[in-house]
Amino acid sequence: MHPVRTLGGTVVTEVQPDDHVHHFGASIAISDVDGANFWGGSTYVRGAGPKMLPNHGRQRRRTLRPVDGGYAESLDWVGPDGTVLAGEERTLTARTVPGAWALDVAFTLTGRTGRPLVLQSSACKGRTGAGYGGFFWRAPKDATGLAVFTGEASGEEAVHGSVTPWLALTSDAWSLVFVQTTGLDPWFVRVAEYPGVGPALAWDRPLTVPERLDRAITVLVADGRLTPDRARDLATERTTP
């Protein structure tokens, strides 16, 4: 999804930035699904580092239909050889909340090969802290005054890898509050290198999915810089559609 905007019109996503041309706004992407790269860019190889490999998969839409406040779609996750590795049901809906708006995202992954799905991140293969994969939000790099905090801690180092229901990424112009509403995964967070946030499905070890994986997240999008108390109020009171 791009561009995503605040109610005041400020863009809060970034697509194909120079630092990571495979970042596409707000997305659902996993770096390794049964050996196929659904994140883009290089693949981290244990003992060898990042390598560009011919292992990129793609998400192929099967159906798209409107629902109240948004849409639902069915997709196939197709490996580089054409094998359908997984099916996905995804819904994205928008609603208003006082002083902001909420984006509700839910997705279910189901294996299609007759075997359990195995999801991995670069961290699973030896790149410490690189547990990215799942829902991911790439914010604009040119934002000023970037800060990140949860209900318990603040700063990139403190919140990266933390397991807590909500996390806020703020700037001088906008604020994003991410709330995990189904599932509770460690937060992957970048601020200094670039602003990006997402719950990590396979933080430091592979995640085996015997049948299906269900996740949902609400993103509260606001103009200006939210205080920690206001962010907490939004996270705890405004996440139920």
CSV table of C-alpha atoms in Angstrom, one decimal:
chain,number,residue,atom,x,y,z
A,1,MET,CA,0.0,0.0,0.0
A,2,HIS,CA,1.4,3.4,-1.0
A,3,PRO,CA,0.8,6.2,-0.6
A,4,VAL,CA,-0.8,6.0,2.8
A,5,ARG,CA,-1.7,9.4,4.3
A,6,THR,CA,-2.8,11.0,7.5
A,7,LEU,CA,-6.2,12.7,7.6
A,8,GLY,CA,-4.2,16.0,6.9
A,9,GLY,CA,-2.7,14.5,3.8
A,10,THR,CA,0.8,13.8,4.9
A,11,VAL,CA,2.3,10.6,3.3
A,12,VAL,CA,3.5,8.1,5.9
A,13,THR,CA,4.8,5.3,3.6
A,14,GLU,CA,7.7,5.1,1.2
A,15,VAL,CA,8.1,2.9,-1.9
A,16,GLN,CA,11.3,1.7,-3.5
A,17,PRO,CA,13.7,4.1,-1.6
A,18,ASP,CA,17.3,4.1,-2.7
A,19,ASP,CA,18.5,2.4,0.5
A,20,HIS,CA,16.1,-0.6,0.0
A,21,VAL,CA,14.5,-0.6,-3.4
A,22,HIS,CA,12.5,-3.7,-2.5
A,23,HIS,CA,10.5,-1.9,0.3
A,24,PHE,CA,7.0,-1.2,-0.9
A,25,GLY,CA,5.1,1.0,1.6
A,26,ALA,CA,3.0,-1.2,3.9
A,27,SER,CA,3.2,-4.8,2.9
A,28,ILE,CA,3.1,-8.4,3.9
A,29,ALA,CA,6.4,-10.1,3.0
A,30,ILE,CA,8.5,-12.9,4.3
A,31,SER,CA,12.2,-13.4,3.4
A,32,ASP,CA,12.0,-17.2,3.3
A,33,VAL,CA,9.0,-19.4,2.7
A,34,ASP,CA,10.1,-23.0,2.1
A,35,GLY,CA,13.3,-21.6,0.6
A,36,ALA,CA,11.7,-19.0,-1.6
A,37,ASN,CA,12.4,-15.3,-1.0
A,38,PHE,CA,9.1,-13.3,-0.8
A,39,TRP,CA,10.8,-10.2,0.7
A,40,GLY,CA,12.9,-9.1,-2.3
A,41,GLY,CA,16.5,-8.1,-2.6
A,42,SER,CA,19.3,-10.4,-1.5
A,43,THR,CA,19.0,-13.6,0.5
A,44,TYR,CA,21.1,-14.1,3.6
A,45,VAL,CA,23.1,-17.3,3.3
A,46,ARG,CA,24.6,-18.8,6.5
A,47,GLY,CA,28.3,-18.4,6.5
A,48,ALA,CA,28.4,-16.4,3.3
A,49,GLY,CA,26.3,-13.3,4.0
A,50,PRO,CA,23.7,-11.7,1.6
A,51,LYS,CA,23.6,-13.0,-1.9
A,52,MET,CA,21.5,-12.2,-4.9
A,53,LEU,CA,19.9,-15.6,-5.8
A,54,PRO,CA,17.3,-16.7,-8.4
A,55,ASN,CA,14.9,-17.7,-5.6
A,56,HIS,CA,12.3,-14.9,-5.6
A,57,GLY,CA,8.7,-15.8,-5.3
A,58,ARG,CA,5.6,-13.7,-6.1
A,59,GLN,CA,2.2,-13.1,-4.6
A,60,ARG,CA,-0.5,-13.7,-7.3
A,61,ARG,CA,-4.0,-12.4,-6.7
A,62,ARG,CA,-6.8,-14.8,-7.3
A,63,THR,CA,-9.8,-12.8,-6.2
A,64,LEU,CA,-10.5,-9.3,-4.9
A,65,ARG,CA,-13.9,-8.3,-3.4
A,66,PRO,CA,-15.2,-5.3,-1.5
A,67,VAL,CA,-16.1,-5.5,2.2
A,68,ASP,CA,-17.4,-2.8,4.5
A,69,GLY,CA,-14.6,-0.2,4.8
A,70,GLY,CA,-12.2,-1.9,2.4
A,71,TYR,CA,-11.5,-5.1,0.6
A,72,ALA,CA,-10.7,-8.7,0.9
A,73,GLU,CA,-8.5,-10.7,-1.4
A,74,SER,CA,-7.3,-14.3,-2.0
A,75,LEU,CA,-3.7,-14.8,-3.1
A,76,ASP,CA,-1.3,-17.6,-4.1
A,77,TRP,CA,2.3,-17.4,-2.9
A,78,VAL,CA,4.1,-18.9,-5.9
A,79,GLY,CA,7.7,-20.1,-5.8
A,80,PRO,CA,10.3,-19.4,-8.5
A,81,ASP,CA,9.6,-22.7,-10.2
A,82,GLY,CA,5.8,-22.0,-10.3
A,83,THR,CA,4.9,-24.1,-7.3
A,84,VAL,CA,2.1,-22.7,-5.2
A,85,LEU,CA,3.6,-22.9,-1.7
A,86,ALA,CA,0.9,-21.2,0.2
A,87,GLY,CA,-2.5,-19.6,-0.1
A,88,GLU,CA,-3.4,-16.4,1.7
A,89,GLU,CA,-6.7,-14.7,2.7
A,90,ARG,CA,-6.2,-11.0,3.4
A,91,THR,CA,-8.5,-8.2,4.5
A,92,LEU,CA,-7.7,-4.5,4.7
A,93,THR,CA,-10.3,-2.1,6.1
A,94,ALA,CA,-10.2,1.6,7.2
A,95,ARG,CA,-12.3,3.3,9.9
A,96,THR,CA,-12.2,6.6,11.7
A,97,VAL,CA,-11.2,7.1,15.3
A,98,PRO,CA,-11.2,10.4,17.2
A,99,GLY,CA,-8.3,12.5,15.8
A,100,ALA,CA,-7.0,9.8,13.6
A,101,TRP,CA,-7.9,6.8,11.4
A,102,ALA,CA,-7.3,3.1,11.8
A,103,LEU,CA,-6.2,0.6,9.2
A,104,ASP,CA,-7.1,-3.0,10.2
A,105,VAL,CA,-5.1,-5.7,8.4
A,106,ALA,CA,-5.6,-9.5,8.8
A,107,PHE,CA,-4.1,-12.3,6.9
A,108,THR,CA,-4.1,-16.1,7.0
A,109,LEU,CA,-1.5,-18.3,5.4
A,110,THR,CA,-2.2,-21.9,4.6
A,111,GLY,CA,0.3,-24.3,3.1
A,112,ARG,CA,-0.5,-25.8,-0.3
A,113,THR,CA,2.2,-28.4,-0.7
A,114,GLY,CA,0.9,-31.1,1.6
A,115,ARG,CA,3.8,-30.3,4.1
A,116,PRO,CA,4.1,-27.8,6.9
A,117,LEU,CA,5.2,-24.4,5.8
A,118,VAL,CA,8.6,-23.3,7.2
A,119,LEU,CA,9.1,-19.6,7.5
A,120,GLN,CA,12.5,-18.1,8.2
A,121,SER,CA,14.2,-14.7,8.5
A,122,SER,CA,17.8,-13.7,8.0
A,123,ALA,CA,18.3,-14.0,11.7
A,124,CYS,CA,17.4,-17.7,11.6
A,125,LYS,CA,20.5,-18.1,9.3
A,126,GLY,CA,22.9,-16.2,11.5
A,127,ARG,CA,22.4,-12.4,10.9
A,128,THR,CA,21.7,-11.3,14.4
A,129,GLY,CA,18.7,-9.0,14.9
A,130,ALA,CA,17.5,-9.4,11.3
A,131,GLY,CA,14.3,-11.1,12.2
A,132,TYR,CA,12.1,-9.2,9.7
A,133,GLY,CA,9.2,-10.9,8.0
A,134,GLY,CA,5.4,-10.6,8.1
A,135,PHE,CA,3.5,-7.3,8.1
A,136,PHE,CA,6.0,-4.5,7.5
A,137,TRP,CA,5.6,-0.7,7.3
A,138,ARG,CA,8.3,1.3,5.6
A,139,ALA,CA,7.9,5.0,6.6
A,140,PRO,CA,9.5,8.0,4.9
A,141,LYS,CA,13.2,8.4,5.5
A,142,ASP,CA,13.1,12.2,5.2
A,143,ALA,CA,10.8,12.5,8.3
A,144,THR,CA,12.3,14.7,11.0
A,145,GLY,CA,12.3,14.0,14.7
A,146,LEU,CA,11.8,10.2,14.5
A,147,ALA,CA,11.2,8.4,17.8
A,148,VAL,CA,10.0,5.0,18.7
A,149,PHE,CA,8.5,3.7,22.0
A,150,THR,CA,6.3,1.1,23.6
A,151,GLY,CA,4.4,1.1,26.8
A,152,GLU,CA,7.5,-0.1,28.6
A,153,ALA,CA,10.5,1.3,26.8
A,154,SER,CA,11.7,3.9,24.2
A,155,GLY,CA,14.5,4.0,21.6
A,156,GLU,CA,15.4,1.6,18.8
A,157,GLU,CA,17.8,-0.5,20.8
A,158,ALA,CA,15.3,-0.9,23.7
A,159,VAL,CA,12.2,-1.8,21.6
A,160,HIS,CA,13.8,-3.9,18.8
A,161,GLY,CA,13.0,-7.5,19.6
A,162,SER,CA,10.6,-6.6,22.5
A,163,VAL,CA,7.4,-8.6,22.8
A,164,THR,CA,4.6,-6.2,23.7
A,165,PRO,CA,1.1,-5.5,22.2
A,166,TRP,CA,1.7,-2.1,20.8
A,167,LEU,CA,4.5,0.2,19.5
A,168,ALA,CA,4.5,3.8,18.3
A,169,LEU,CA,6.7,5.4,15.6
A,170,THR,CA,6.4,9.2,15.7
A,171,SER,CA,7.9,12.2,13.9
A,172,ASP,CA,7.4,15.9,13.9
A,173,ALA,CA,4.6,15.6,11.2
A,174,TRP,CA,2.9,12.2,11.9
A,175,SER,CA,2.5,9.3,14.3
A,176,LEU,CA,1.9,5.6,13.7
A,177,VAL,CA,0.7,3.3,16.5
A,178,PHE,CA,0.9,-0.4,15.6
A,179,VAL,CA,-1.2,-2.9,17.7
A,180,GLN,CA,-1.0,-6.6,17.3
A,181,THR,CA,-4.6,-7.9,17.6
A,182,THR,CA,-4.1,-11.5,16.6
A,183,GLY,CA,-0.8,-13.1,17.5
A,184,LEU,CA,2.0,-11.5,19.5
A,185,ASP,CA,5.4,-11.5,17.9
A,186,PRO,CA,8.7,-9.6,18.6
A,187,TRP,CA,8.9,-6.2,17.0
A,188,PHE,CA,11.4,-5.6,14.2
A,189,VAL,CA,12.3,-1.9,14.4
A,190,ARG,CA,14.6,0.3,12.4
A,191,VAL,CA,15.0,4.1,13.0
A,192,ALA,CA,18.6,5.1,12.6
A,193,GLU,CA,19.2,3.4,9.2
A,194,TYR,CA,15.7,3.9,8.0
A,195,PRO,CA,12.2,4.0,9.6
A,196,GLY,CA,10.5,0.7,9.5
A,197,VAL,CA,8.4,-1.4,11.8
A,198,GLY,CA,6.8,-4.9,11.8
A,199,PRO,CA,6.0,-7.9,13.9
A,200,ALA,CA,8.6,-10.6,13.2
A,201,LEU,CA,7.1,-14.0,12.5
A,202,ALA,CA,10.4,-15.9,12.7
A,203,TRP,CA,12.5,-13.7,15.0
A,204,ASP,CA,15.6,-15.9,15.5
A,205,ARG,CA,14.4,-19.4,14.7
A,206,PRO,CA,12.3,-21.0,12.0
A,207,LEU,CA,8.5,-20.9,12.4
A,208,THR,CA,6.8,-24.2,11.3
A,209,VAL,CA,3.2,-23.8,10.3
A,210,PRO,CA,1.5,-27.2,10.3
A,211,GLU,CA,-1.8,-26.0,8.9
A,212,ARG,CA,-2.5,-22.3,9.0
A,213,LEU,CA,-1.1,-19.0,10.4
A,214,ASP,CA,-3.4,-16.2,11.5
A,215,ARG,CA,-2.2,-12.7,12.2
A,216,ALA,CA,-3.9,-9.3,12.5
A,217,ILE,CA,-2.6,-5.8,13.2
A,218,THR,CA,-4.2,-2.4,13.5
A,219,VAL,CA,-2.3,0.7,12.5
A,220,LEU,CA,-3.5,4.0,13.9
A,221,VAL,CA,-2.5,6.9,11.7
A,222,ALA,CA,-2.4,10.4,13.2
A,223,ASP,CA,-1.2,13.9,12.3
A,224,GLY,CA,1.5,15.4,14.4
A,225,ARG,CA,3.5,13.9,17.3
A,226,LEU,CA,1.5,11.8,19.8
A,227,THR,CA,2.5,11.8,23.4
A,228,PRO,CA,3.1,8.4,25.0
A,229,ASP,CA,-0.1,8.8,27.0
A,230,ARG,CA,-2.1,9.6,23.9
A,231,ALA,CA,-0.5,6.7,21.9
A,232,ARG,CA,-1.3,4.3,24.8
A,233,ASP,CA,-4.9,5.5,24.8
A,234,LEU,CA,-5.3,5.0,21.1
A,235,ALA,CA,-3.7,1.6,21.3
A,236,THR,CA,-5.9,0.3,24.1
A,237,GLU,CA,-9.2,2.0,23.3
A,238,ARG,CA,-9.4,2.3,19.5
A,239,THR,CA,-8.4,-1.1,18.2
A,240,THR,CA,-11.8,-2.8,18.1
A,241,PRO,CA,-13.6,-2.2,14.8
